[in-house]
Amino acid sequence: MESKNQSSLNQAFQLLAKEESLLPIKVTAFYRKKVEEEVSVLGHHEGPLHRAVYPTQERMSVRAPGEVADFVDDRENMPDGLKDVAIRKYENRMLFFPTDVCAAHCQYCFRQDVLNEIHEEKEGPTPLDKNLDNLLGYLAEHPEVQEVILSGGDPMTLSHGKLEKVLSTLKETAKVRNVRIHTRTLIFSPKVFKPETVRLLSDMDVRLVAHSIHPYELCEEVEHYARELDKNGVRLYNQFPILRNVNDHPEVLTRHLVKLDEMGMRNLSMFIPDPINFSASFRIRLKRLFSILDELNWSTPSWVNSTRLVLDTHYGKVRREDLKSYDENANVATFEREGHTIPYHDLPIELDKPGDLQTMLWKDHPTHNS
């Protein structure tokens, strides 16, 4: 049940979202039920699932030096004729946005500024057919693109007919070798994976990448639909950011990675959060982040820890190994990729307050609030 303080905070955030181009609060009934259970057990609103979809006072008021609206510079990577429709950073693959609608809004979303801009510029929904025609024309001129990643927005919010049209256009008309769908609907609204949808994904040989951030998101119902997808030949993956007060502890990460493995979901990457506006409540200082990953690697077998730590940038993803220098005075880390220098304004040490393990794993500590 939402307290008066949280209700006031939510209302204040909705106003801030309009002023600062942040995504407004949006939560599915399925996920809200989990959040309500968490709040009931903890007796407060600081749990990991609540923080994922509802604002905290820290989220609204704490800022860090070097924050920007769009750290990865999405706009600069949108090809001519595909503005607000596609992003290309790599030679052989690109992103396509068949929709800008999400099932729910993640508080830590790194694409908030761009998604809000798309919403504001639209006078009405852009016909999907037009976007697909433009994409087909681009792919015809760039046969080196062999993989299209459907993102957005969330592609699984499309109607079955529209999703089928997108997939058949890519696989059968454009002859794209690989199609990936990145989605949070398996976590937010798993019932969208109806039998006909699962068959479509299987028939089109789609790779499905979920974005689960915490083991408590992987409940029995989510696992049921994941197993149905797997049973029908849909290859399942996951990737997620490491977020302060959500999963910033080796035990939480281990629990999450083991559960994903048990469900047949290969974790591809763990992300360093982007230094975007109003992100300080989720970010972790690099030194502590690296120590978390070191402990994870030392204490778990390779089938748990064989996942990458990456930071997305304007030039593509960089890894820990690409960190070339760290200026202690400026608090700036410098990464390099293919001759490009990427400065990263680290979270100041005084803001990096580690998450409480008993709060993050509240189901395992049922007497936490007693």
mmCIF file of C-alpha atoms in Angstrom, residues 116-241:
data_model
loop_
_atom_site.group_PDB
_atom_site.id
_atom_site.type_symbol
_atom_site.label_atom_id
_atom_site.label_comp_id
_atom_site.label_asym_id
_atom_site.label_seq_id
_atom_site.Cartn_x
_atom_site.Cartn_y
_atom_site.Cartn_z
ATOM 1 C CA ASN A 116 10.682 11.767 -24.340
ATOM 2 C CA GLU A 117 11.883 13.775 -27.336
ATOM 3 C CA ILE A 118 10.318 11.258 -29.710
ATOM 4 C CA HIS A 119 7.031 11.455 -27.801
ATOM 5 C CA GLU A 120 7.050 15.254 -27.903
ATOM 6 C CA GLU A 121 7.855 15.506 -31.612
ATOM 7 C CA LYS A 122 5.120 13.140 -32.666
ATOM 8 C CA GLU A 123 1.836 14.692 -33.717
ATOM 9 C CA GLY A 124 0.441 11.207 -34.062
ATOM 10 C CA PRO A 125 1.752 7.669 -34.349
ATOM 11 C CA THR A 126 4.192 7.252 -37.232
ATOM 12 C CA PRO A 127 2.957 4.476 -39.506
ATOM 13 C CA LEU A 128 4.999 1.341 -38.930
ATOM 14 C CA ASP A 129 4.847 0.599 -42.665
ATOM 15 C CA LYS A 130 6.686 3.833 -43.449
ATOM 16 C CA ASN A 131 9.430 3.092 -40.929
ATOM 17 C CA LEU A 132 9.814 -0.441 -42.242
ATOM 18 C CA ASP A 133 10.040 0.801 -45.845
ATOM 19 C CA ASN A 134 12.765 3.258 -44.842
ATOM 20 C CA LEU A 135 14.614 0.519 -42.996
ATOM 21 C CA LEU A 136 14.344 -1.835 -45.979
ATOM 22 C CA GLY A 137 15.803 0.818 -48.227
ATOM 23 C CA TYR A 138 18.682 1.349 -45.840
ATOM 24 C CA LEU A 139 19.387 -2.377 -45.504
ATOM 25 C CA ALA A 140 19.382 -2.756 -49.285
ATOM 26 C CA GLU A 141 22.135 -0.126 -49.487
ATOM 27 C CA HIS A 142 24.047 -1.649 -46.568
ATOM 28 C CA PRO A 143 24.175 -5.430 -47.027
ATOM 29 C CA GLU A 144 26.959 -5.613 -44.434
ATOM 30 C CA VAL A 145 24.273 -5.217 -41.739
ATOM 31 C CA GLN A 146 23.491 -8.827 -40.866
ATOM 32 C CA GLU A 147 21.757 -8.358 -37.519
ATOM 33 C CA VAL A 148 18.872 -6.090 -36.537
ATOM 34 C CA ILE A 149 18.121 -5.597 -32.867
ATOM 35 C CA LEU A 150 14.547 -4.615 -32.069
ATOM 36 C CA SER A 151 14.504 -2.235 -29.142
ATOM 37 C CA GLY A 152 12.768 0.990 -28.312
ATOM 38 C CA GLY A 153 10.415 1.245 -26.452
ATOM 39 C CA ASP A 154 9.602 -2.413 -26.069
ATOM 40 C CA PRO A 155 8.923 -4.412 -29.253
ATOM 41 C CA MET A 156 6.803 -6.916 -27.325
ATOM 42 C CA THR A 157 4.189 -4.216 -26.686
ATOM 43 C CA LEU A 158 3.304 -4.389 -30.395
ATOM 44 C CA SER A 159 0.175 -6.232 -31.441
ATOM 45 C CA HIS A 160 0.725 -9.742 -32.763
ATOM 46 C CA GLY A 161 0.001 -8.599 -36.306
ATOM 47 C CA LYS A 162 2.486 -5.734 -36.183
ATOM 48 C CA LEU A 163 5.178 -7.867 -34.593
ATOM 49 C CA GLU A 164 4.667 -10.518 -37.254
ATOM 50 C CA LYS A 165 4.946 -7.868 -39.966
ATOM 51 C CA VAL A 166 8.213 -6.523 -38.554
ATOM 52 C CA LEU A 167 9.775 -9.969 -38.188
ATOM 53 C CA SER A 168 8.668 -11.260 -41.583
ATOM 54 C CA THR A 169 9.914 -8.065 -43.253
ATOM 55 C CA LEU A 170 13.346 -8.486 -41.695
ATOM 56 C CA LYS A 171 13.746 -12.237 -42.025
ATOM 57 C CA GLU A 172 11.916 -12.959 -45.273
ATOM 58 C CA THR A 173 12.065 -9.718 -47.267
ATOM 59 C CA ALA A 174 15.346 -8.165 -46.140
ATOM 60 C CA LYS A 175 16.963 -11.574 -45.521
ATOM 61 C CA VAL A 176 18.598 -10.352 -42.313
ATOM 62 C CA ARG A 177 20.560 -13.226 -40.823
ATOM 63 C CA ASN A 178 19.922 -12.509 -37.134
ATOM 64 C CA VAL A 179 17.103 -10.740 -35.327
ATOM 65 C CA ARG A 180 17.267 -9.958 -31.628
ATOM 66 C CA ILE A 181 14.447 -8.616 -29.460
ATOM 67 C CA HIS A 182 15.320 -6.713 -26.290
ATOM 68 C CA THR A 183 12.401 -6.632 -23.886
ATOM 69 C CA ARG A 184 11.318 -6.197 -20.275
ATOM 70 C CA THR A 185 7.855 -7.681 -20.884
ATOM 71 C CA LEU A 186 8.941 -11.115 -19.657
ATOM 72 C CA ILE A 187 9.512 -9.358 -16.320
ATOM 73 C CA PHE A 188 6.745 -6.757 -16.421
ATOM 74 C CA SER A 189 3.952 -8.626 -18.192
ATOM 75 C CA PRO A 190 4.866 -12.234 -19.064
ATOM 76 C CA LYS A 191 1.387 -13.145 -20.286
ATOM 77 C CA VAL A 192 2.136 -11.333 -23.558
ATOM 78 C CA PHE A 193 3.984 -14.518 -24.534
ATOM 79 C CA LYS A 194 0.894 -16.338 -25.705
ATOM 80 C CA PRO A 195 1.266 -19.616 -27.623
ATOM 81 C CA GLU A 196 0.893 -17.884 -31.005
ATOM 82 C CA THR A 197 3.516 -15.304 -30.019
ATOM 83 C CA VAL A 198 5.937 -17.998 -28.894
ATOM 84 C CA ARG A 199 5.401 -19.845 -32.190
ATOM 85 C CA LEU A 200 6.062 -16.656 -34.138
ATOM 86 C CA LEU A 201 9.322 -15.997 -32.300
ATOM 87 C CA SER A 202 10.361 -19.597 -32.841
ATOM 88 C CA ASP A 203 9.416 -19.670 -36.527
ATOM 89 C CA MET A 204 11.366 -16.456 -37.125
ATOM 90 C CA ASP A 205 14.407 -17.795 -35.239
ATOM 91 C CA VAL A 206 14.452 -14.803 -32.900
ATOM 92 C CA ARG A 207 16.882 -14.376 -30.017
ATOM 93 C CA LEU A 208 15.075 -12.895 -27.009
ATOM 94 C CA VAL A 209 17.052 -10.781 -24.533
ATOM 95 C CA ALA A 210 15.326 -10.046 -21.234
ATOM 96 C CA HIS A 211 16.531 -7.277 -18.940
ATOM 97 C CA SER A 212 16.007 -8.734 -15.485
ATOM 98 C CA ILE A 213 17.920 -6.843 -12.797
ATOM 99 C CA HIS A 214 17.159 -8.821 -9.627
ATOM 100 C CA PRO A 215 16.477 -12.453 -8.661
ATOM 101 C CA TYR A 216 13.081 -11.586 -7.173
ATOM 102 C CA GLU A 217 11.870 -10.591 -10.621
ATOM 103 C CA LEU A 218 12.290 -14.231 -11.686
ATOM 104 C CA CYS A 219 9.185 -15.636 -10.018
ATOM 105 C CA GLU A 220 7.386 -18.895 -10.869
ATOM 106 C CA GLU A 221 5.177 -17.227 -13.488
ATOM 107 C CA VAL A 222 8.135 -15.624 -15.253
ATOM 108 C CA GLU A 223 9.947 -18.948 -15.119
ATOM 109 C CA HIS A 224 6.920 -20.712 -16.629
ATOM 110 C CA TYR A 225 6.882 -18.458 -19.672
ATOM 111 C CA ALA A 226 10.662 -18.599 -20.001
ATOM 112 C CA ARG A 227 10.505 -22.388 -20.084
ATOM 113 C CA GLU A 228 7.742 -22.289 -22.694
ATOM 114 C CA LEU A 229 9.922 -20.077 -24.872
ATOM 115 C CA ASP A 230 12.911 -22.361 -24.364
ATOM 116 C CA LYS A 231 10.867 -25.489 -25.019
ATOM 117 C CA ASN A 232 9.779 -24.028 -28.353
ATOM 118 C CA GLY A 233 13.314 -23.251 -29.447
ATOM 119 C CA VAL A 234 13.476 -19.529 -28.659
ATOM 120 C CA ARG A 235 16.996 -18.761 -27.453
ATOM 121 C CA LEU A 236 16.944 -16.753 -24.247
ATOM 122 C CA TYR A 237 19.505 -14.279 -22.945
ATOM 123 C CA ASN A 238 19.692 -11.531 -20.350
ATOM 124 C CA GLN A 239 21.621 -8.352 -19.641
ATOM 125 C CA PHE A 240 21.307 -5.807 -16.866
ATOM 126 C CA PRO A 241 22.952 -2.816 -15.166
#
